[in-house]
CSV table of C-alpha atoms and ligand atoms in Angstrom, one decimal:
chain,number,residue,atom,x,y,z
W,27,MET,CA,76.9,63.6,76.0
W,28,GLN,CA,80.0,65.6,75.3
W,29,LYS,CA,79.7,69.3,76.2
W,30,ARG,CA,80.8,71.4,73.2
W,31,ILE,CA,81.3,75.2,73.0
W,32,ALA,CA,83.0,77.8,70.8
W,33,VAL,CA,85.1,80.6,72.4
W,34,ILE,CA,86.1,83.6,70.4
W,35,GLY,CA,89.1,85.3,72.0
W,36,CYS,CA,90.2,82.2,74.0
W,37,GLY,CA,93.8,83.4,73.9
W,38,GLY,CA,93.2,86.8,75.7
W,39,PHE,CA,93.5,87.5,79.4
W,40,ILE,CA,89.9,86.5,80.3
W,41,GLY,CA,89.6,83.9,77.5
W,42,SER,CA,92.7,82.0,78.5
W,43,HIS,CA,91.6,81.6,82.1
W,44,LEU,CA,88.1,80.6,80.9
W,45,LEU,CA,89.5,78.1,78.4
W,46,ARG,CA,91.4,76.4,81.3
W,47,ALA,CA,88.3,76.2,83.3
W,48,LEU,CA,86.2,74.8,80.4
W,49,LEU,CA,88.8,72.1,79.6
W,50,ALA,CA,89.0,71.2,83.3
W,51,ALA,CA,85.2,70.9,83.3
W,52,ASP,CA,85.4,68.4,80.4
W,53,TYR,CA,84.2,70.7,77.6
W,54,GLU,CA,85.2,70.2,74.1
W,55,VAL,CA,86.2,73.7,72.9
W,56,GLU,CA,86.7,75.2,69.4
W,57,GLY,CA,88.6,78.5,69.9
W,58,TRP,CA,89.6,81.5,67.9
W,59,ASP,CA,92.2,84.1,68.6
W,60,LEU,CA,94.9,86.2,66.8
W,61,ASP,CA,97.3,85.5,69.7
W,62,ASP,CA,98.2,82.2,71.4
W,63,HIS,CA,101.0,83.2,73.7
W,64,ARG,CA,99.0,82.7,76.9
W,65,ILE,CA,97.7,79.2,75.9
W,66,GLY,CA,100.8,77.7,74.3
W,67,ASP,CA,100.6,74.8,76.8
W,68,LEU,CA,97.0,74.0,75.8
W,69,LEU,CA,97.4,73.9,72.0
W,70,ARG,CA,97.8,70.1,71.9
W,71,HIS,CA,95.0,69.4,74.3
W,72,PRO,CA,92.8,66.6,72.8
W,73,ARG,CA,89.6,68.6,73.5
W,74,LEU,CA,90.8,71.9,72.0
W,75,THR,CA,90.6,72.8,68.3
W,76,PHE,CA,92.3,76.2,67.9
W,77,HIS,CA,92.2,78.6,65.0
W,78,LEU,CA,95.0,81.2,65.0
W,79,HIS,CA,93.1,83.8,63.0
W,80,ASP,CA,90.2,86.2,62.9
W,81,TYR,CA,86.6,84.8,63.4
W,82,GLY,CA,84.9,87.0,60.8
W,83,ASP,CA,85.6,85.0,57.5
W,84,PRO,CA,82.8,82.9,56.0
W,85,ASP,CA,84.4,79.6,57.0
W,86,SER,CA,84.8,80.6,60.6
W,87,LEU,CA,81.2,82.0,60.8
W,88,ALA,CA,79.9,78.7,59.3
W,89,ALA,CA,81.9,76.7,61.9
W,90,LEU,CA,80.6,79.0,64.7
W,91,SER,CA,77.0,78.6,63.6
W,92,LYS,CA,77.3,74.8,64.1
W,93,HIS,CA,77.7,75.3,67.8
W,94,SER,CA,74.8,75.5,70.3
W,95,THR,CA,76.7,78.0,72.4
W,96,VAL,CA,79.3,80.7,71.5
W,97,ILE,CA,81.2,82.9,73.9
W,98,GLN,CA,82.5,86.0,72.3
W,99,LEU,CA,85.4,87.8,74.1
W,100,ALA,CA,87.5,89.1,71.2
W,101,ALA,CA,87.8,92.9,71.2
W,102,LEU,CA,90.1,95.8,71.1
W,103,CYS,CA,89.5,96.8,74.8
W,104,ASN,CA,92.5,99.0,75.8
W,105,PRO,CA,91.5,102.5,76.7
W,106,SER,CA,94.5,104.1,75.0
W,107,LEU,CA,93.0,103.0,71.7
W,108,TYR,CA,89.6,104.5,72.1
W,109,ASN,CA,90.5,108.1,71.3
W,110,THR,CA,93.4,107.2,68.8
W,111,GLU,CA,92.1,104.1,66.9
W,112,ASP,CA,88.4,104.6,67.1
W,113,LEU,CA,87.5,103.2,63.7
W,114,ARG,CA,89.2,99.9,64.5
W,115,VAL,CA,87.6,100.0,68.0
W,116,ILE,CA,84.1,100.4,66.5
W,117,GLU,CA,84.8,97.7,63.9
W,118,SER,CA,85.9,95.3,66.6
W,119,ASN,CA,83.2,96.1,69.2
W,120,TYR,CA,80.2,96.7,67.0
W,121,LEU,CA,80.5,95.8,63.3
W,122,GLN,CA,82.2,92.4,63.8
W,123,PRO,CA,80.0,91.2,66.7
W,124,MET,CA,76.9,92.4,64.9
W,125,ARG,CA,77.8,90.3,61.8
W,126,LEU,CA,78.4,87.3,64.2
W,127,ALA,CA,75.1,87.9,66.0
W,128,GLN,CA,73.2,87.9,62.7
W,129,VAL,CA,74.6,84.5,61.7
W,130,LEU,CA,74.0,83.0,65.2
W,131,ALA,CA,70.4,84.3,65.2
W,132,LYS,CA,69.8,82.2,62.0
W,133,SER,CA,71.4,79.1,63.5
W,134,GLY,CA,69.6,79.3,66.8
W,135,THR,CA,73.0,79.5,68.7
W,136,TRP,CA,73.1,81.0,72.2
W,137,LEU,CA,75.6,84.0,72.1
W,138,ILE,CA,77.2,84.9,75.4
W,139,TYR,CA,78.6,88.3,74.6
W,140,PHE,CA,81.3,90.1,76.7
W,141,SER,CA,80.4,93.7,76.8
W,142,THR,CA,81.9,96.1,79.3
W,143,SER,CA,81.2,98.0,82.5
W,144,GLU,CA,82.2,101.0,80.5
W,145,VAL,CA,78.7,101.1,78.8
W,146,TYR,CA,77.5,103.0,82.0
W,147,GLY,CA,79.9,105.8,81.1
W,148,ARG,CA,79.8,108.5,83.8
W,149,THR,CA,77.8,108.4,87.0
W,150,ILE,CA,74.6,110.4,87.7
W,151,SER,CA,76.6,112.2,90.5
W,152,SER,CA,79.3,113.5,88.1
W,153,VAL,CA,76.7,114.7,85.5
W,154,ALA,CA,74.7,116.4,88.3
W,155,SER,CA,77.7,118.2,89.6
W,156,ASP,CA,78.4,119.5,86.0
W,157,VAL,CA,75.1,121.3,86.1
W,158,GLY,CA,75.3,122.4,89.7
W,159,LEU,CA,73.0,119.8,91.3
W,160,ASP,CA,73.9,118.1,94.6
W,161,VAL,CA,72.9,114.4,94.8
W,162,SER,CA,75.2,113.6,97.7
W,163,GLY,CA,72.2,113.1,100.0
W,164,HIS,CA,71.4,109.9,98.1
W,165,GLY,CA,74.6,108.2,99.3
W,166,ASP,CA,75.8,105.4,96.9
W,167,SER,CA,72.4,104.8,95.5
W,168,ALA,CA,72.8,107.6,92.8
W,169,ASP,CA,76.0,106.0,91.6
W,170,THR,CA,75.2,102.2,91.9
W,171,LEU,CA,75.0,100.8,88.4
W,172,HIS,CA,72.1,98.4,87.8
W,173,GLU,CA,71.8,96.5,84.6
W,174,ASP,CA,68.1,97.2,84.0
W,175,SER,CA,67.5,100.7,85.3
W,176,THR,CA,70.7,102.8,85.2
W,177,PRO,CA,70.9,105.2,82.2
W,178,LEU,CA,74.0,104.8,80.1
W,179,VAL,CA,75.7,108.3,80.1
W,180,LEU,CA,78.4,108.9,77.5
W,181,GLY,CA,80.2,112.2,76.6
W,182,PRO,CA,79.9,114.1,73.3
W,183,VAL,CA,81.1,112.6,70.0
W,184,GLY,CA,84.2,114.9,70.1
W,185,ALA,CA,85.2,113.0,73.3
W,186,ARG,CA,86.5,110.0,71.3
W,187,ARG,CA,87.2,108.0,74.4
W,188,TRP,CA,83.5,106.9,74.3
W,189,SER,CA,83.9,105.2,70.9
W,190,TYR,CA,84.3,101.9,72.7
W,191,ALA,CA,81.4,102.2,75.2
W,192,CYS,CA,79.2,103.4,72.4
W,193,ALA,CA,80.1,100.5,70.1
W,194,LYS,CA,79.5,98.0,72.9
W,195,GLN,CA,76.2,99.6,73.8
W,196,LEU,CA,75.1,99.5,70.2
W,197,THR,CA,76.0,95.8,70.0
W,198,GLU,CA,73.9,95.2,73.2
W,199,ARG,CA,71.0,97.0,71.6
W,200,SER,CA,71.5,95.0,68.4
W,201,LEU,CA,71.2,91.8,70.4
W,202,VAL,CA,67.9,92.9,71.8
W,203,ALA,CA,66.7,93.9,68.3
W,204,LEU,CA,67.8,90.5,66.9
W,205,GLN,CA,65.9,88.8,69.7
W,206,VAL,CA,62.7,90.5,68.6
W,207,SER,CA,63.2,90.1,64.8
W,208,ASP,CA,65.0,86.7,64.7
W,209,GLN,CA,64.7,85.1,68.1
W,210,LEU,CA,68.4,85.4,68.9
W,211,GLU,CA,69.3,83.8,72.2
W,212,TRP,CA,71.8,86.1,74.0
W,213,THR,CA,73.3,86.9,77.3
W,214,VAL,CA,75.5,89.9,78.0
W,215,VAL,CA,78.4,90.0,80.5
W,216,ARG,CA,79.6,93.4,81.8
W,217,PRO,CA,83.0,92.9,83.4
W,218,PHE,CA,84.1,95.3,86.1
W,219,ASN,CA,87.9,95.5,86.0
W,220,PHE,CA,89.0,91.9,86.2
W,221,LEU,CA,92.6,91.3,87.5
W,222,GLY,CA,94.9,88.3,87.5
W,223,PRO,CA,97.9,86.6,86.0
W,224,ALA,CA,98.7,87.3,82.3
W,225,MET,CA,96.7,90.5,82.2
W,226,ASP,CA,98.1,93.0,79.8
W,227,TYR,CA,101.8,93.5,79.1
W,228,ILE,CA,104.8,95.6,80.2
W,229,PRO,CA,105.5,98.2,77.5
W,230,GLY,CA,108.8,97.6,75.7
W,231,ILE,CA,109.1,94.0,77.0
W,232,ASP,CA,106.1,92.1,75.6
W,233,GLY,CA,104.0,94.8,74.1
W,234,ASN,CA,103.8,98.5,73.1
W,235,GLY,CA,101.7,101.5,74.0
W,236,VAL,CA,99.8,102.1,77.2
W,237,PRO,CA,98.2,99.1,79.0
W,238,ARG,CA,95.5,99.3,81.6
W,239,VAL,CA,96.2,100.8,85.0
W,240,LEU,CA,97.5,97.7,86.8
W,241,ALA,CA,100.1,97.0,84.2
W,242,CYS,CA,101.0,100.8,84.1
W,243,PHE,CA,101.6,100.8,87.8
W,244,MET,CA,103.5,97.5,87.7
W,245,ASP,CA,105.7,98.8,84.9
W,246,ALA,CA,106.6,101.9,87.0
W,247,LEU,CA,107.2,99.7,90.1
W,248,LEU,CA,109.4,97.2,88.3
W,249,HIS,CA,111.4,100.0,86.7
W,250,GLY,CA,111.6,102.2,89.9
W,251,ARG,CA,109.8,105.0,88.1
W,252,PRO,CA,107.0,107.2,89.6
W,253,LEU,CA,103.5,105.9,89.3
W,254,GLU,CA,101.4,108.3,87.2
W,255,LEU,CA,98.0,109.4,88.6
W,256,VAL,CA,95.8,110.4,85.7
W,257,ASP,CA,93.7,113.5,86.5
W,258,GLY,CA,94.8,113.3,90.1
W,259,GLY,CA,93.9,109.6,90.6
W,260,THR,CA,90.4,110.3,91.9
W,261,ALA,CA,88.7,107.8,89.5
W,262,ARG,CA,87.4,104.7,91.3
W,263,ARG,CA,87.1,101.1,90.2
W,264,CYS,CA,86.0,97.8,91.7
W,265,PHE,CA,88.5,95.2,90.9
W,266,THR,CA,87.5,91.5,90.5
W,267,TRP,CA,89.7,88.5,90.8
W,268,ILE,CA,89.8,86.6,87.5
W,269,GLY,CA,89.0,83.3,89.2
W,270,ASP,CA,85.7,84.7,90.6
W,271,ALA,CA,84.9,86.1,87.1
W,272,VAL,CA,85.4,82.7,85.5
W,273,GLU,CA,83.1,81.1,88.0
W,274,ALA,CA,80.4,83.6,87.0
W,275,VAL,CA,80.7,82.5,83.4
W,276,MET,CA,80.5,78.8,84.4
W,277,ALA,CA,77.4,79.7,86.4
W,278,ILE,CA,75.8,81.4,83.3
W,279,LEU,CA,76.6,78.2,81.3
W,280,ALA,CA,74.9,76.1,84.0
W,281,ASN,CA,71.8,78.3,84.0
W,282,HIS,CA,70.8,78.8,80.3
W,283,ASP,CA,67.1,79.5,81.0
W,284,LYS,CA,67.7,82.0,83.8
W,285,SER,CA,70.5,83.8,81.9
W,286,LEU,CA,68.7,84.1,78.6
W,287,HIS,CA,68.1,87.7,77.5
W,288,GLN,CA,69.8,89.1,80.6
W,289,CYS,CA,72.7,91.5,81.1
W,290,PHE,CA,74.9,90.7,84.1
W,291,ASN,CA,77.2,93.0,86.0
W,292,ILE,CA,80.1,90.8,87.0
W,293,GLY,CA,82.0,92.7,89.6
W,294,THR,CA,83.0,93.1,93.3
W,295,PRO,CA,81.6,96.2,94.9
W,296,GLU,CA,83.4,95.6,98.1
W,297,ASN,CA,86.7,96.0,96.2
W,298,GLU,CA,86.2,99.6,95.3
W,299,ILE,CA,89.3,101.8,95.4
W,300,SER,CA,90.6,105.1,94.0
W,301,MET,CA,93.5,105.0,91.6
W,302,ALA,CA,95.6,107.1,94.1
W,303,ASP,CA,94.9,104.5,96.8
W,304,LEU,CA,95.6,101.7,94.4
W,305,ALA,CA,99.0,103.2,93.7
W,306,PHE,CA,99.7,103.3,97.4
W,307,ARG,CA,98.5,99.7,98.1
W,308,LEU,CA,100.4,98.3,95.1
W,309,HIS,CA,103.6,100.1,96.2
W,310,THR,CA,103.3,98.7,99.8
W,311,LEU,CA,102.6,95.1,98.5
W,312,PHE,CA,105.5,95.4,96.0
W,313,CYS,CA,107.9,96.2,98.9
W,314,GLU,CA,106.4,93.4,101.0
W,315,VAL,CA,106.7,90.8,98.2
W,316,ASN,CA,110.2,91.8,97.4
W,317,ARG,CA,111.2,92.1,101.1
W,318,LEU,CA,112.2,95.7,100.6
W,319,PRO,CA,111.9,98.3,103.4
W,320,VAL,CA,108.7,100.3,102.7
W,321,CYS,CA,110.0,103.5,101.3
W,322,GLU,CA,108.2,106.6,100.1
W,323,LEU,CA,105.9,106.1,97.1
W,324,LYS,CA,107.1,107.8,94.0
W,325,GLN,CA,104.2,109.3,92.1
W,326,ARG,CA,103.2,112.1,89.8
W,327,LYS,CA,100.0,113.7,88.7
W,328,ILE,CA,99.4,113.9,85.0
W,329,SER,CA,96.4,115.2,83.0
W,330,GLY,CA,94.3,112.8,80.9
W,331,LEU,CA,95.2,114.9,77.9
W,332,GLU,CA,98.9,114.5,78.4
W,333,PHE,CA,98.6,110.8,79.3
W,334,TYR,CA,96.1,109.6,76.6
W,335,GLY,CA,96.0,112.5,74.2
W,336,PRO,CA,93.0,114.6,73.0
W,337,GLY,CA,89.5,113.2,73.3
W,338,TYR,CA,90.1,111.4,76.6
W,339,GLU,CA,87.4,111.5,79.2
W,340,ASP,CA,86.9,109.1,82.1
W,341,SER,CA,84.3,107.0,84.0
W,342,ASP,CA,84.6,108.7,87.4
W,343,ARG,CA,83.3,105.6,89.2
W,344,ARG,CA,82.0,102.1,88.4
W,345,LEU,CA,80.2,100.6,91.3
W,346,PRO,CA,78.1,97.6,90.3
W,347,ASP,CA,74.8,96.3,91.7
W,348,VAL,CA,75.5,92.6,91.6
W,349,SER,CA,72.2,91.4,93.1
W,350,LYS,CA,70.9,90.0,89.7
W,351,ALA,CA,73.9,87.6,89.4
W,352,LYS,CA,73.3,86.5,93.0
W,353,GLU,CA,69.6,86.0,92.5
W,354,LEU,CA,69.6,84.2,89.1
W,355,LEU,CA,73.1,82.6,89.1
W,356,ASP,CA,73.8,82.2,92.9
W,357,TRP,CA,77.1,83.9,92.1
W,358,SER,CA,79.0,86.5,94.0
W,359,ALA,CA,82.7,87.2,94.1
W,360,SER,CA,84.6,86.1,97.2
W,361,THR,CA,88.1,87.4,96.8
W,362,SER,CA,89.1,90.5,98.7
W,363,LEU,CA,90.9,93.4,97.1
W,364,ASP,CA,94.2,92.7,99.0
W,365,ASP,CA,94.2,89.0,97.9
W,366,THR,CA,93.4,90.0,94.3
W,367,LEU,CA,96.2,92.6,94.2
W,368,ARG,CA,98.7,90.4,96.0
W,369,LYS,CA,98.1,87.4,93.7
W,370,THR,CA,98.3,89.5,90.6
W,371,LEU,CA,101.3,91.5,91.7
W,372,GLN,CA,103.1,88.2,92.7
W,373,TRP,CA,102.5,86.9,89.2
W,374,TYR,CA,104.0,90.1,87.6
W,375,VAL,CA,107.1,90.0,89.9
W,376,THR,CA,107.7,86.3,89.1
W,377,HIS,CA,106.9,86.5,85.4
W,378,TYR,CA,109.1,89.5,84.7
W,379,GLN,CA,112.0,88.6,87.0
W,380,ASN,CA,114.0,87.0,84.2
W,381,HIS,CA,113.6,90.2,82.1
W,382,ASP,CA,116.5,92.4,83.1
W,383,ILE,CA,114.3,95.4,83.6
W,384,ARG,CA,116.6,97.5,85.7
W,385,SER,CA,119.4,97.2,83.1
W,386,GLN,CA,117.2,99.0,80.6
W,387,LEU,CA,117.3,102.1,82.7
Y,8,UGA,C1,89.0,99.5,80.8
Y,8,UGA,C2,88.1,99.2,79.6
Y,8,UGA,O1,87.8,100.2,78.9
Y,8,UGA,C3,86.9,98.5,80.1
Y,8,UGA,O2,86.2,98.0,79.0
Y,8,UGA,C4,87.2,97.3,80.8
Y,8,UGA,O3,86.1,96.6,81.2
Y,8,UGA,C5,88.0,97.7,82.0
Y,8,UGA,O4,89.2,98.4,81.6
Y,8,UGA,C6,88.4,96.5,82.7
Y,8,UGA,O5,89.6,96.2,83.0
Y,8,UGA,O6,87.5,95.8,83.1
Y,8,UGA,P1,89.3,101.5,82.6
Y,8,UGA,O7,88.9,101.0,83.9
Y,8,UGA,O8,89.1,102.9,82.4
Y,8,UGA,O9,88.5,100.7,81.5
Y,8,UGA,O10,90.8,101.1,82.3
Y,8,UGA,P2,92.2,101.4,83.0
Y,8,UGA,O11,93.1,101.7,81.8
Y,8,UGA,O12,92.6,100.3,83.8
Y,8,UGA,O13,92.1,102.8,83.8
Y,8,UGA,C7,91.5,102.8,85.1
Y,8,UGA,C8,91.8,104.2,85.7
Y,8,UGA,O14,93.2,104.4,86.0
Y,8,UGA,C9,91.4,105.4,84.8
Y,8,UGA,O15,90.9,106.4,85.6
Y,8,UGA,C10,92.7,105.9,84.2
Y,8,UGA,O16,92.7,107.2,83.9
Y,8,UGA,C11,93.6,105.6,85.4
Y,8,UGA,N1,95.1,105.4,85.1
Y,8,UGA,C12,95.5,104.6,84.1
Y,8,UGA,C13,96.0,106.0,86.0
Y,8,UGA,O17,95.7,106.8,86.9
Y,8,UGA,N2,97.4,105.8,85.7
Y,8,UGA,C14,97.8,105.0,84.8
Y,8,UGA,O18,99.1,104.8,84.6
Y,8,UGA,C15,96.9,104.4,83.9
C-alpha cells in the first residue's frame, strides 16, 4: 500500500531535508509552505503535491484531515523575532497549531509536532546562581534536560524573548489536553540546534534581519568582518547534523505505537560547545576550507540588548538527555561536531561563492 503523509513547512530548512528523505523512501507527500526556494527541483516530483500557501484556511485544514499522519514544521522560529514580532510569533507557534490540532483530533490523524529545545528555557544552575545557590556539586545532572522530568523555566513576561518558548509550550500542553478530551494522537519533537546545508540566509543577499548564530558567523567570515559574541559568547549549544535529525523523524514514523504521546529530545549532547569556541572553530575551518593561512580571529563582544534589542534573554545551556529516543526509537546521532561544522561551512562557502560578497564591502 502507498505510504501517504502531509508535511506542513516542507520548504523550510528541516522540512526540505525531510521531504527529500520521505520521497526517497517512496512516500507520497502532500506539502504546504510559503516558500519553495529550497525545493524547486522537487516541485515536479510525481509523488509530491505542493501548496504554496498557508495551511490555516478551511480547504487546507480539510485536506490535512484526510491524512492519517501530519508532520507540522511551519513556524516563525528565528530568535530575532521573539522580542520584536511576538504577536506573530505567538500566532504561528500557538494559535495556528492549536487550530490544526483541534481539526486533527476530530479526524483521528496522528500529529507529529515540531516544538523546540527552547521550551526548557534556562537551566536550574543559572536560576540557582541568581538566588545565590551553588549546584555545581551536581555536575551536569542539574543541567541535563529530560523530556518528562525537567521543569520548563522561562523569564518574566517583560522579557519578550520567551514569547516563542511559551507559545510552543502552550501548544505542547494543548496536545496533552486534546489527547484527554478528544483522543488526539500526537508526538512532539524538540530539536536541539540542527545544522546543515540551506539553513538560514545571509543578510542582504537572500534574506534580511538577524539569522541564527551559524549564519551570523558565516556572514561575518564571508565578509571578513568580526564575529559578534552576544553577552560574551558563554551560552552553550549542542549542534546536531541535519541528516541525523531526519533519521530521527523516520524512526518516529516507523514506530507509531512507541512514539505515541511522547516528547522526544532530538539532539547530540557530545557536540556541546560555547559560542566563543564555536566562533574559533568556524574561523579555523573557514581558513582550512579556503586554503588560507590561519590568521587571528576577528571578534567582538556585544550585549544582548545591543544585538537583539530590549526584552532579549538567553538559554544559557541546552544539554539534552537523549536516552528516551535511544530506548524507544533506537536512534542516536552519529555525526561529530567537527564533521557537522565542516559539511555545513563547506555548503555556505560553495553556495555563496558566486555572490560577489567582498565587492559589497
Ligand atoms: C534558536 C530557536 O529559538 C530554537 O527554537 C531552535 O530550536 C534553535 O535556534 C535551533 O536552531 O534549534 P538559539 O539556539 O538561541 O535558538 O538560536 P541562535 O540564534 O542560533 O543563538 C545561539 C546563541 O548564539 C545565543 O546565545 C545567541 O545569543 C548567540 N549568538 C547569536 C551570538 O553569540 N552571535 C551571533 O552573531 C548570533
